[in-house]
Short mmCIF file of C-alpha atoms in Angstrom, two decimals:
data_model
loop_
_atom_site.label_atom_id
_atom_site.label_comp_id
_atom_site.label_asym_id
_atom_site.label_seq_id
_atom_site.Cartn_x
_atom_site.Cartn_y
_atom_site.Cartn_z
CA UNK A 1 -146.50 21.54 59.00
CA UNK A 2 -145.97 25.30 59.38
CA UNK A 3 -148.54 27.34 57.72
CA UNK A 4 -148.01 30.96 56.60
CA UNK A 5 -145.89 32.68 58.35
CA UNK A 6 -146.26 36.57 59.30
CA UNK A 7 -144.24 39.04 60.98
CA UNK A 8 -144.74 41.35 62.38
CA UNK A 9 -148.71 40.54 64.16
CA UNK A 10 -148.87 44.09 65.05
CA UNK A 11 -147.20 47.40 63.66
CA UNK A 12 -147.88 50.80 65.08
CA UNK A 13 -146.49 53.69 62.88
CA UNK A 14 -146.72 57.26 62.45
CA UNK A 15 -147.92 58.78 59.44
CA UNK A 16 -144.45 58.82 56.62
CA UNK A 17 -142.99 56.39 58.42
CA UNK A 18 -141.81 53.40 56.01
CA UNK A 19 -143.78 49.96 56.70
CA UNK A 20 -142.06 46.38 55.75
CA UNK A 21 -144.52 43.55 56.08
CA UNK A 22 -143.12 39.97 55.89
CA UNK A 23 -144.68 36.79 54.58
CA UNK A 24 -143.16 32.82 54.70
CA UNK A 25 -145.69 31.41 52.05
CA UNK A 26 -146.39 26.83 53.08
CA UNK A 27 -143.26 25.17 51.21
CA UNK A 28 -144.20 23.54 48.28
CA UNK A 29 -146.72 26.11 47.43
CA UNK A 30 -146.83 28.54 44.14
CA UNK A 31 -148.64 30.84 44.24
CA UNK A 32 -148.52 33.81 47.00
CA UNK A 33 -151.12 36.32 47.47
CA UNK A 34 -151.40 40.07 49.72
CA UNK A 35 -154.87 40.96 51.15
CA UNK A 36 -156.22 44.12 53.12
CA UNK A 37 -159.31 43.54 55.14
CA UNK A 38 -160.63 46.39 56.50
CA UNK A 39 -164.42 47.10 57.99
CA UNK A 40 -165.78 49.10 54.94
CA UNK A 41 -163.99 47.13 52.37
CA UNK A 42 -164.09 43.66 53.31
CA UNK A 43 -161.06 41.34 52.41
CA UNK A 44 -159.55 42.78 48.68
CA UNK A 45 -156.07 41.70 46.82
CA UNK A 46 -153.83 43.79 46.62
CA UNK A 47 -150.83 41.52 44.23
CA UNK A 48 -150.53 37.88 44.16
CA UNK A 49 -147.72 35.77 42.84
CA UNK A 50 -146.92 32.79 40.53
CA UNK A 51 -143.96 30.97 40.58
CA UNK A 52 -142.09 34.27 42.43
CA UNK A 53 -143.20 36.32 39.46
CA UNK A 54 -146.12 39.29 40.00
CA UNK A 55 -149.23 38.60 37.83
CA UNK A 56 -151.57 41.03 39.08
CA UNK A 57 -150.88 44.12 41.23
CA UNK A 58 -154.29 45.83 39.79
CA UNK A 59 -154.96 46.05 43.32
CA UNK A 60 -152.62 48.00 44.49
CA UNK A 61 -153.89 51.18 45.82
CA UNK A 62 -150.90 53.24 44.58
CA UNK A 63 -147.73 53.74 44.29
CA UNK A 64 -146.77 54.24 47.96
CA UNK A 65 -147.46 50.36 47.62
CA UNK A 66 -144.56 48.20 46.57
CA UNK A 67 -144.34 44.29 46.65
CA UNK A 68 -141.52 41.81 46.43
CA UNK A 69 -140.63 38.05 45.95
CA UNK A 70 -137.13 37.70 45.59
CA UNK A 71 -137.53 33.50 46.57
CA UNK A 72 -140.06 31.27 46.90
CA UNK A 73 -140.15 30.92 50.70
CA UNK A 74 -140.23 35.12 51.25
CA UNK A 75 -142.44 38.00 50.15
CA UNK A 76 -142.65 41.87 51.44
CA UNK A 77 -145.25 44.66 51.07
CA UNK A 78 -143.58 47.84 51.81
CA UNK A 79 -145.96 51.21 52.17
CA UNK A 80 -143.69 54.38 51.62
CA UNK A 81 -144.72 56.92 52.85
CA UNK A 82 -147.45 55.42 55.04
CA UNK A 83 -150.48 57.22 55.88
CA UNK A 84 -153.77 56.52 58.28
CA UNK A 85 -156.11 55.54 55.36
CA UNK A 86 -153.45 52.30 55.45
CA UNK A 87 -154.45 51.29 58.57
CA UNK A 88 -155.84 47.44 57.89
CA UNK A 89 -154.93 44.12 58.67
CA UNK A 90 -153.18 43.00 55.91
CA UNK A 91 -153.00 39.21 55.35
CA UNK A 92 -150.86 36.46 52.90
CA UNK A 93 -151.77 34.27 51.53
CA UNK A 94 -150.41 30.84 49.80
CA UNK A 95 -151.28 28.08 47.50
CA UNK A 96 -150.46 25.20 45.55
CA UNK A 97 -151.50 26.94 42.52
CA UNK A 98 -154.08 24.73 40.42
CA UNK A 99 -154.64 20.90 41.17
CA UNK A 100 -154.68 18.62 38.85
CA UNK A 101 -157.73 18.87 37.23
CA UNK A 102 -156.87 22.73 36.35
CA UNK A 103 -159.12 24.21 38.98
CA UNK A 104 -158.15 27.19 41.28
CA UNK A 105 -156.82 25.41 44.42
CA UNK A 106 -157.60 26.45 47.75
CA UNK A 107 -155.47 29.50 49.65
CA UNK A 108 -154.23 29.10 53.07
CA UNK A 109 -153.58 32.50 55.20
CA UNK A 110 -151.43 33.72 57.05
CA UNK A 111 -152.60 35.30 60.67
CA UNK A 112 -151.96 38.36 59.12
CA UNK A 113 -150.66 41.54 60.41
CA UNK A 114 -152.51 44.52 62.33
CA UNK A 115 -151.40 47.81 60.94
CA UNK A 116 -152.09 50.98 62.72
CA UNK A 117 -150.82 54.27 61.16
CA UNK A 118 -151.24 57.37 63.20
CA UNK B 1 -172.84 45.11 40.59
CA UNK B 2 -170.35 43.35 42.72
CA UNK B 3 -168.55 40.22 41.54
CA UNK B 4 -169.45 38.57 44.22
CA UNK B 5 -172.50 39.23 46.63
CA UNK B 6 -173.20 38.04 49.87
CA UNK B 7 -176.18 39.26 52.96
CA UNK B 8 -173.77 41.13 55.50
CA UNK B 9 -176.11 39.76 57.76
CA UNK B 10 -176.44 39.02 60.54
CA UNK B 11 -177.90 36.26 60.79
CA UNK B 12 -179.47 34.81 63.90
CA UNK B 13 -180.11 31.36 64.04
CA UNK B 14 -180.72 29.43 67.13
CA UNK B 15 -178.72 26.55 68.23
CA UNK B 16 -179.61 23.36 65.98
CA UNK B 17 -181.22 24.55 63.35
CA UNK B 18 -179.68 24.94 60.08
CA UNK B 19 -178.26 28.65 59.39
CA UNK B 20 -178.46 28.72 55.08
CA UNK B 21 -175.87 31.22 53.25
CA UNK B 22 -176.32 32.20 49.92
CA UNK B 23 -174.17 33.65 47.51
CA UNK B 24 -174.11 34.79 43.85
CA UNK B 25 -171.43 36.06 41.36
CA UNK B 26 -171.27 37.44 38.42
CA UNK B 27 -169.09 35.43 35.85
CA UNK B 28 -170.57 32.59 34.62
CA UNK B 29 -167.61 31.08 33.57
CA UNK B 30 -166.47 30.34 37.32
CA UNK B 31 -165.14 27.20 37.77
CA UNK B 32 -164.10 27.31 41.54
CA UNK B 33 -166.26 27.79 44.57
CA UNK B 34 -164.45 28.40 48.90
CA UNK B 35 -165.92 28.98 51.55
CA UNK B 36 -164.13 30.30 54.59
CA UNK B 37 -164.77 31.32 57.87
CA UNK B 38 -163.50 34.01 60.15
CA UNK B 39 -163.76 34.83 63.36
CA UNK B 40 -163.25 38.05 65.00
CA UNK B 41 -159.39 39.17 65.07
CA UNK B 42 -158.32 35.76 63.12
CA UNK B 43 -157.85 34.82 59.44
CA UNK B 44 -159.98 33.27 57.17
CA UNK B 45 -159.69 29.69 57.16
CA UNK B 46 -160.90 27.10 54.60
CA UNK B 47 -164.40 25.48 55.41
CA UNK B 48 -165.17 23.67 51.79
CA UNK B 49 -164.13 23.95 48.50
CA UNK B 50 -167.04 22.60 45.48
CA UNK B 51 -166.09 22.80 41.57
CA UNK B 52 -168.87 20.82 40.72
CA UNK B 53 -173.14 21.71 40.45
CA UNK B 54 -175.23 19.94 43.16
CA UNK B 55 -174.59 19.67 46.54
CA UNK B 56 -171.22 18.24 48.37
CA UNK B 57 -171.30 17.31 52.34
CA UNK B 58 -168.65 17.64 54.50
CA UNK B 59 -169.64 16.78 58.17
CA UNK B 60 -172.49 19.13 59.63
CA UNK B 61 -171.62 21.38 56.21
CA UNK B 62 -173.36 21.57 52.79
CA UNK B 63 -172.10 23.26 50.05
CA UNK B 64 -174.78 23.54 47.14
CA UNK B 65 -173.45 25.06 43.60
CA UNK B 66 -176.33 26.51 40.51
CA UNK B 67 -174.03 27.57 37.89
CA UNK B 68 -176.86 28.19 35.87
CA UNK B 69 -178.25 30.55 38.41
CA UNK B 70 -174.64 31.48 39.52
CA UNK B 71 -175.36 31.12 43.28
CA UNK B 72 -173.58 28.87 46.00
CA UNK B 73 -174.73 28.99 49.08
CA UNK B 74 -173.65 26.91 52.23
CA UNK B 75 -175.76 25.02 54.92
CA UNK B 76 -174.69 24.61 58.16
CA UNK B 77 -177.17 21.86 60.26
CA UNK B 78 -177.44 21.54 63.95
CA UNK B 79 -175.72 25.02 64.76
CA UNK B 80 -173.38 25.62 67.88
CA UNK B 81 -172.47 28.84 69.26
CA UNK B 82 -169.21 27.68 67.91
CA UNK B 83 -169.71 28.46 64.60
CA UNK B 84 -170.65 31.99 65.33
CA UNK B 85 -168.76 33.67 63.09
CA UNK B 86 -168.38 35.76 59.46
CA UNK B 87 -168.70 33.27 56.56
CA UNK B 88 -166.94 34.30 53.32
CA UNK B 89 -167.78 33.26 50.09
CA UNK B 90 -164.96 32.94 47.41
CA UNK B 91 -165.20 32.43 43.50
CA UNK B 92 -162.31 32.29 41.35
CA UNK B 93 -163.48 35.00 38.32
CA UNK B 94 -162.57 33.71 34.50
CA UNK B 95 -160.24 35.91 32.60
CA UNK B 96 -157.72 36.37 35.63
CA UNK B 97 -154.57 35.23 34.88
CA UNK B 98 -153.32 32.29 36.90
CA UNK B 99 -155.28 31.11 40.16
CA UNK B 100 -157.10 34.64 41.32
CA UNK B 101 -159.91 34.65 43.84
CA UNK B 102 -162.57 37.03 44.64
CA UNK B 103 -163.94 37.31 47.62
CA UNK B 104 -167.75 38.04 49.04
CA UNK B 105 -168.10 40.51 51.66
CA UNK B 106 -169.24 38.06 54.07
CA UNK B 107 -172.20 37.07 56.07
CA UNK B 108 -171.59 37.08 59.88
CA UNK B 109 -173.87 34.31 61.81
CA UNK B 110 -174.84 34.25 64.82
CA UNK B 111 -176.02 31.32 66.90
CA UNK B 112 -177.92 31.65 70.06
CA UNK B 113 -177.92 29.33 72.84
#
């Protein structure tokens, strides 16, 4: 089985340059999820997605910070204009959703993509 | 207050003893508990998962859940180098729509030979 699928593993940009970063969430799965990890502010969620539709973006850090799901087996985070703060690893994120029981089921990642904005 | 809290660590632990993690949150209406583990320059991945108060095993892991004292914490007997690594705790915080997790800040371990 596949797991998440990320592209590109490394992006070097320079600052106002536009940044598309690409996520293939585990078939089958519903729910999708965007993380930054960075040194001073650990792993935090950005958006995540049920069932292709955005139910929390509260983490976005602005609006230079977009996020799509047009199908079930794609997802992009797009940063326009980008700018060095934005420099992270950025990781998806995807999971069956709930199990059957109704608890929060466990989220596979991605191996997530090194962004570097100069 | 964080949501979730963990030691940044690190923590030494020689090889075979037992390195203990704790963590605590701060919704006590969590239902589900992860824990992860990263190493340098790789992704999280899934260690154990409990739902449940007490402990549950899972090879030379423990995972031990207190809702009542909101902590989990996670044993790890007979340590190898191998498992050198950042351990992150993960609680799933009531209120959030759908299936939202919130992670700890992680407690990186390090085993000595």
């Amino acid at each position: 089985d596949a797991g998440v699928i990320q592209s590109p593993r490394h992006e070097v940009t320079e600052m106002g340059q536009e940044v598309t970063l690409r996520c293939k969430p585990i078939s089958g799965h519903n729910s999708l999820f965007w993380y930054r990890q960075t040194m001073m502010r650990g792993l935090e969620l950005l958006i995540y997605f049920n069932n292709n539709v955005p139910i929390d973006d509260s983490g976005m850090p602005e609006d230079r910070f977009s996020a799509k799901m047009p199908n079930a087996s794609f997802s992009t985070l797009k940063i326009q204009p980008s700018e060095p703060r934005d420099s992270a690893v950025y990781f998806c994120a995807s999971s069956p959703g709930r199990d059957r029981r109704g608890n929060t089921d466990t989220q596979y990642f991605g191996p997530g993509t090194r962004l570097t904005v100069l | 207050q964080k949501e979730v809290e963990q030691n940044s660590g690190p923590l030494s632990v020689p090889e075979g003893a037992i390195a203990s993690l704790n963590c605590t949150y701060s919704d006590r209406g969590s239902q589900s508990f992860f824990w992860y583990r990263q190493y340098s320059g790789k992704s999280p991945e899934l260690i154990m998962f409990i739902y449940s108060n007490g402990d549950k095993e899972d090879g030379r892991f423990t995972a031990q859940l207190n809702k009542a004292s909101q902590y989990v914490s996670l044993l790890i007997r007979d340590s190898q180098p191998s498992d050198s690594a950042t351990y992150l705790c993960a609680v799933n915080i009531l209120g959030a729509a759908g299936n939202k997790l919130t992670f700890g800040g992680g407690t990186r371990v390090l085993v000595k030979p």
